[in-house]
Short mmCIF file of C-alpha atoms and ligand atoms in Angstrom, two decimals:
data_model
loop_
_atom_site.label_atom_id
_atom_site.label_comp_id
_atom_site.label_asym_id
_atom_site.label_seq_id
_atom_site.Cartn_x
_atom_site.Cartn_y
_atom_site.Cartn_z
CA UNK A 1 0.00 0.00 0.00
CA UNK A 2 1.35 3.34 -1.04
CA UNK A 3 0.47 6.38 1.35
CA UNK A 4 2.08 10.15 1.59
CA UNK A 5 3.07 11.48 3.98
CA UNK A 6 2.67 15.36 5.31
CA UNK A 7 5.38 16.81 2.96
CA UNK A 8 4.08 14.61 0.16
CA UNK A 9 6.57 12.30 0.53
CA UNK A 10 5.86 8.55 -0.52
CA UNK A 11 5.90 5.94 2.01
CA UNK A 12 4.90 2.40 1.53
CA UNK A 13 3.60 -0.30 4.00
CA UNK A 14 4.02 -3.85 3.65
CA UNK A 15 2.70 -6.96 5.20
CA UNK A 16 4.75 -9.85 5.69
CA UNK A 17 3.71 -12.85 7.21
CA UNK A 18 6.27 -15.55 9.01
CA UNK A 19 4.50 -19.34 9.63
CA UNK A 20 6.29 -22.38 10.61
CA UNK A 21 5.72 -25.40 12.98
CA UNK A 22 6.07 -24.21 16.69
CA UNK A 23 9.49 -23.56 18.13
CA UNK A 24 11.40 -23.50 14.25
CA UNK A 25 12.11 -19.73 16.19
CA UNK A 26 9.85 -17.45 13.71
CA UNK A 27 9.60 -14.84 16.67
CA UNK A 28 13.21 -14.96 17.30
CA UNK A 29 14.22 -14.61 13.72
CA UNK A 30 11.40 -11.52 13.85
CA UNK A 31 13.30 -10.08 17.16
CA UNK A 32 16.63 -10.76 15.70
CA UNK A 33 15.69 -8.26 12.55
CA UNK A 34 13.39 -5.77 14.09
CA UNK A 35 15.73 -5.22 17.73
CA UNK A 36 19.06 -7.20 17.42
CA UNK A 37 17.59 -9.61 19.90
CA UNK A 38 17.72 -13.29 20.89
CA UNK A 39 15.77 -15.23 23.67
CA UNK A 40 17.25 -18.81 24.60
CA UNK A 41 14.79 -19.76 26.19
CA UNK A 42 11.62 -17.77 24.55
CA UNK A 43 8.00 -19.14 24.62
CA UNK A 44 5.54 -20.49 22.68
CA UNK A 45 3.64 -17.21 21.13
CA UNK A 46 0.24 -16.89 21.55
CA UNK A 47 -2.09 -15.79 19.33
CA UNK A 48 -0.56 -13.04 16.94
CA UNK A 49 2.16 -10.25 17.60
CA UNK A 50 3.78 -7.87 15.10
CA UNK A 51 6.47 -5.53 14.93
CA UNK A 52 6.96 -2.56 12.02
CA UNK A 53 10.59 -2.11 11.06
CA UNK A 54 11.83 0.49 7.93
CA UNK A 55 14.17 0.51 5.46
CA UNK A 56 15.27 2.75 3.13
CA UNK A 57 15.01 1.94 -0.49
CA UNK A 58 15.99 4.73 -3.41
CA UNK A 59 15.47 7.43 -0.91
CA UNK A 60 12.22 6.05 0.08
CA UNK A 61 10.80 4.52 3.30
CA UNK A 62 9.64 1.25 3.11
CA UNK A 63 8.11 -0.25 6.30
CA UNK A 64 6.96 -3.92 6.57
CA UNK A 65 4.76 -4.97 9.27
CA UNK A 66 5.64 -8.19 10.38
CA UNK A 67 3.27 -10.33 11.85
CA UNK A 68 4.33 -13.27 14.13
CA UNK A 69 1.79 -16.12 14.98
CA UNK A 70 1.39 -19.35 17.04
CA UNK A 71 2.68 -22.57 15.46
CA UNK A 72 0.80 -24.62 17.33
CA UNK A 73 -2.89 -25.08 16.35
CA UNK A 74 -4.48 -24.19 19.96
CA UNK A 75 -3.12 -20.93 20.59
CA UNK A 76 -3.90 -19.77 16.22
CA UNK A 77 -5.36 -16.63 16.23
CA UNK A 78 -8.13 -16.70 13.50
CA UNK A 79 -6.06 -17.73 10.58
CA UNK A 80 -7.81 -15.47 7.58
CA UNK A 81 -7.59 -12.14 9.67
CA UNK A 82 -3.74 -13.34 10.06
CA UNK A 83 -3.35 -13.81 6.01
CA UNK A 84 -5.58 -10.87 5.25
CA UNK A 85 -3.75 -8.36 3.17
CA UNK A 86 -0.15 -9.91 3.17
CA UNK A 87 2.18 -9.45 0.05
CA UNK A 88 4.96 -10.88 1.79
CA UNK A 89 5.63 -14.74 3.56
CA UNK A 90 8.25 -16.30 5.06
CA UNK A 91 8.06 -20.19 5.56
CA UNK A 92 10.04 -21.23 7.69
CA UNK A 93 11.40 -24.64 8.93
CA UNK A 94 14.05 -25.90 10.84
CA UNK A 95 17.44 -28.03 9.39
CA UNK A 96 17.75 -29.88 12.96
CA UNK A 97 14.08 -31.18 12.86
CA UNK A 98 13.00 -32.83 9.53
CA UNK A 99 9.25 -32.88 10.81
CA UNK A 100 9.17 -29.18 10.49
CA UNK A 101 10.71 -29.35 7.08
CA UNK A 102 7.78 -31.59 6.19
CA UNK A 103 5.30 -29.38 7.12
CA UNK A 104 6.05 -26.77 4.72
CA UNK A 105 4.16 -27.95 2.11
CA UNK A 106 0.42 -27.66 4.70
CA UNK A 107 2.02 -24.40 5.52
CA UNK A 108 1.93 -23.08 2.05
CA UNK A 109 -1.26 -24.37 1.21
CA UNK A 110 -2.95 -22.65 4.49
CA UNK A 111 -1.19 -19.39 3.10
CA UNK A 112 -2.51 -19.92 -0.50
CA UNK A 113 -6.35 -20.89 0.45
CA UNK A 114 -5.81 -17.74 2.75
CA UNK A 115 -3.86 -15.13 0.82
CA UNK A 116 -5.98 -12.98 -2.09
CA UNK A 117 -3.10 -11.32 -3.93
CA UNK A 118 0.34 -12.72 -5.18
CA UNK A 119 2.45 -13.34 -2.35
CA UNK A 120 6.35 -13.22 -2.39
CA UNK A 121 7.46 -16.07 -0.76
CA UNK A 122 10.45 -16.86 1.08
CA UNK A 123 11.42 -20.39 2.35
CA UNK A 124 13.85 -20.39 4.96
CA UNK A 125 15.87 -22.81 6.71
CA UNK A 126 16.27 -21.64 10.54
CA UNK A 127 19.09 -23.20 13.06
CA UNK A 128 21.68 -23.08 10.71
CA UNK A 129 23.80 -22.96 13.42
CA UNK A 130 23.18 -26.35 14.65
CA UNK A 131 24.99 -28.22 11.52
CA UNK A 132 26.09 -30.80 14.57
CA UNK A 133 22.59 -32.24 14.55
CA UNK A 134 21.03 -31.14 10.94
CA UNK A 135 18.34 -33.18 9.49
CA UNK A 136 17.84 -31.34 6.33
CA UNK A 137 20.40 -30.38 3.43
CA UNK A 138 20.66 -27.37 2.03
CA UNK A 139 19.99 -29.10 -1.33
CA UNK A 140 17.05 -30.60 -0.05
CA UNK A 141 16.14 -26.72 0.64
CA UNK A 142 16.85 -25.49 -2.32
CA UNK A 143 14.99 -27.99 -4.18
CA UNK A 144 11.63 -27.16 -2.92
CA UNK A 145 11.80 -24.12 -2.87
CA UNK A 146 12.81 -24.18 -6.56
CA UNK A 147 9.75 -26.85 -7.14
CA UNK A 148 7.35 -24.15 -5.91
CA UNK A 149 8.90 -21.11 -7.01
CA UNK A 150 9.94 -19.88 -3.81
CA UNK A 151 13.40 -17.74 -2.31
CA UNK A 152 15.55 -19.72 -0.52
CA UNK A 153 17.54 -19.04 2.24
CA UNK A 154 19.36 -20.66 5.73
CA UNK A 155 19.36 -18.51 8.17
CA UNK A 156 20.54 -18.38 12.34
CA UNK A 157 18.63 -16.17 14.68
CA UNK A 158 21.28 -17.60 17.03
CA UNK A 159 24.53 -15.94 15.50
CA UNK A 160 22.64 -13.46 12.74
CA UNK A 161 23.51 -15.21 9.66
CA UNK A 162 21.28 -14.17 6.78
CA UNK A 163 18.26 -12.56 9.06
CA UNK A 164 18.46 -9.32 7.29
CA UNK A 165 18.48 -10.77 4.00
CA UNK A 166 15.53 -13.20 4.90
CA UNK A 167 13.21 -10.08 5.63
CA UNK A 168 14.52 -7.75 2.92
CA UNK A 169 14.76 -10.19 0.34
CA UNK A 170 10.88 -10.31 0.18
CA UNK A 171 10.38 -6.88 1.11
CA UNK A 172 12.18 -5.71 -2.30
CA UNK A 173 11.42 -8.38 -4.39
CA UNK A 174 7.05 -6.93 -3.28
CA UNK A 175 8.63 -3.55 -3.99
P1 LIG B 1 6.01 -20.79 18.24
O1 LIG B 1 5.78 -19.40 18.75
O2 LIG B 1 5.58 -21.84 19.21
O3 LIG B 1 5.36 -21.02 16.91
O4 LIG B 1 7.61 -20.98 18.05
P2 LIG B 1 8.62 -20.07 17.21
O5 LIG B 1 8.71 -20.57 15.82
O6 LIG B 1 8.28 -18.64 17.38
O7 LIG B 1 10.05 -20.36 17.90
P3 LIG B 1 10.90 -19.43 18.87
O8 LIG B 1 11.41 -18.23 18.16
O9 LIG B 1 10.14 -19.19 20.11
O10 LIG B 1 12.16 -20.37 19.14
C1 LIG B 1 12.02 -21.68 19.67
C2 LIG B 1 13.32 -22.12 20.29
O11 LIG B 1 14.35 -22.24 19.31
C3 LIG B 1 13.86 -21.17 21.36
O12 LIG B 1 14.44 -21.93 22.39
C4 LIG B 1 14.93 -20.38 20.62
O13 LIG B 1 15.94 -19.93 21.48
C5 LIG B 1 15.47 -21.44 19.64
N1 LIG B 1 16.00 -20.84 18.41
C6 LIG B 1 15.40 -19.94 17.60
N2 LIG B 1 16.17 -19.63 16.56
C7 LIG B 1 17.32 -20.35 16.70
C8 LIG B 1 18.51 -20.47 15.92
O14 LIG B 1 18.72 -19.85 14.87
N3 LIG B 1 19.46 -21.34 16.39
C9 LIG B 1 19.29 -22.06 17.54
N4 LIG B 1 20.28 -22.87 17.90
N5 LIG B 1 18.18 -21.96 18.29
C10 LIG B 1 17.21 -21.12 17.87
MG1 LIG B 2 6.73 -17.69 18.31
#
């Protein structure tokens, strides 16, 4: 959505999405971009939270309003209000738990029954810290999200890698 602002400015205001099994850490991925943060021990989210973060593209503000939501079914906050004007998703799984990586495909058939417009889509691969224990390749990764025309990424809320580039990836690519 384009708005201006008092000095006629143009500002623009996205919605992005993040969904994902429970505990794949959407909200710390969301806390790592938005305040530089990371919880070790965070909890299950409950019902839906969002933060607004800006960036500046050709001179212009962009700002995407993230919204965070439950992975587990019982504490889902009505899930068409939660899709309801997104242009932006990010699917995200985790490469230590294979389960989660399974899910992806329910995950982007909720967000397709749900979404009205064309939605950039971003599939990325959380804990990439933990390549001790992973479960998932990278190719493996790559391959689905090529299969269903998604971005790709592997990304660590832990350490930062790639969090920035998760978010702004799909906020350009809607811009
Ligand atoms: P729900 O709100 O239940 O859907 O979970 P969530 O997807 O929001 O997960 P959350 O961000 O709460 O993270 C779950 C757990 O994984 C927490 O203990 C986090 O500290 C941990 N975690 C999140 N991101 C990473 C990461 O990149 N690396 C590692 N090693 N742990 C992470
Ligand atoms: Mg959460």
């Amino acid at each position: 959505t384009m708005y201006s602002d008092d000095e006629g400015r143009e500002e623009y205001l996205f919605k992005i999405v993040v969904i994902g099994d429970s505990a794949v850490g959407k909200s710390n991925l969301l806390s790592r971009y938005a305040r530089n943060e990371f919880s070790a021990n965070s909890k299950a989210t409950i019902g839906v939270e969002f933060q607004t973060q800006s960036m500046d593209i050709d001179g212009k503000e962009v700002k995407a309003q993230i919204w965070d939501t439950a992975g587990q079914e019982r504490f889902r906050a009505v899930t068409s209000a939660y899709y309801r004007g997104a242009v932006g998703a990010l699917v995200v799984y985790d490469i230590s738990r294979r389960m989660t990586f399974e899910s992806v495909g329910r995950w982007l058939d909720e967000l397709k029954i749900h979404s009205d417009t064309t939605v950039a889509r971003m599939l990325v691969g959380n804990k990439c810290d933990l390549e001790n224990i992973r479960a998932v390749s990278v190719e493996e990764g790559k391959d689905l999200a090529e299969a269903q025309g998604l971005f790709f990424v592997e990304t660590s809320a832990l350490d930062s890698t790639n969090v920035r580039i998760a978010f702004e990836k799909v906020i350009l690519d809607i811009y």
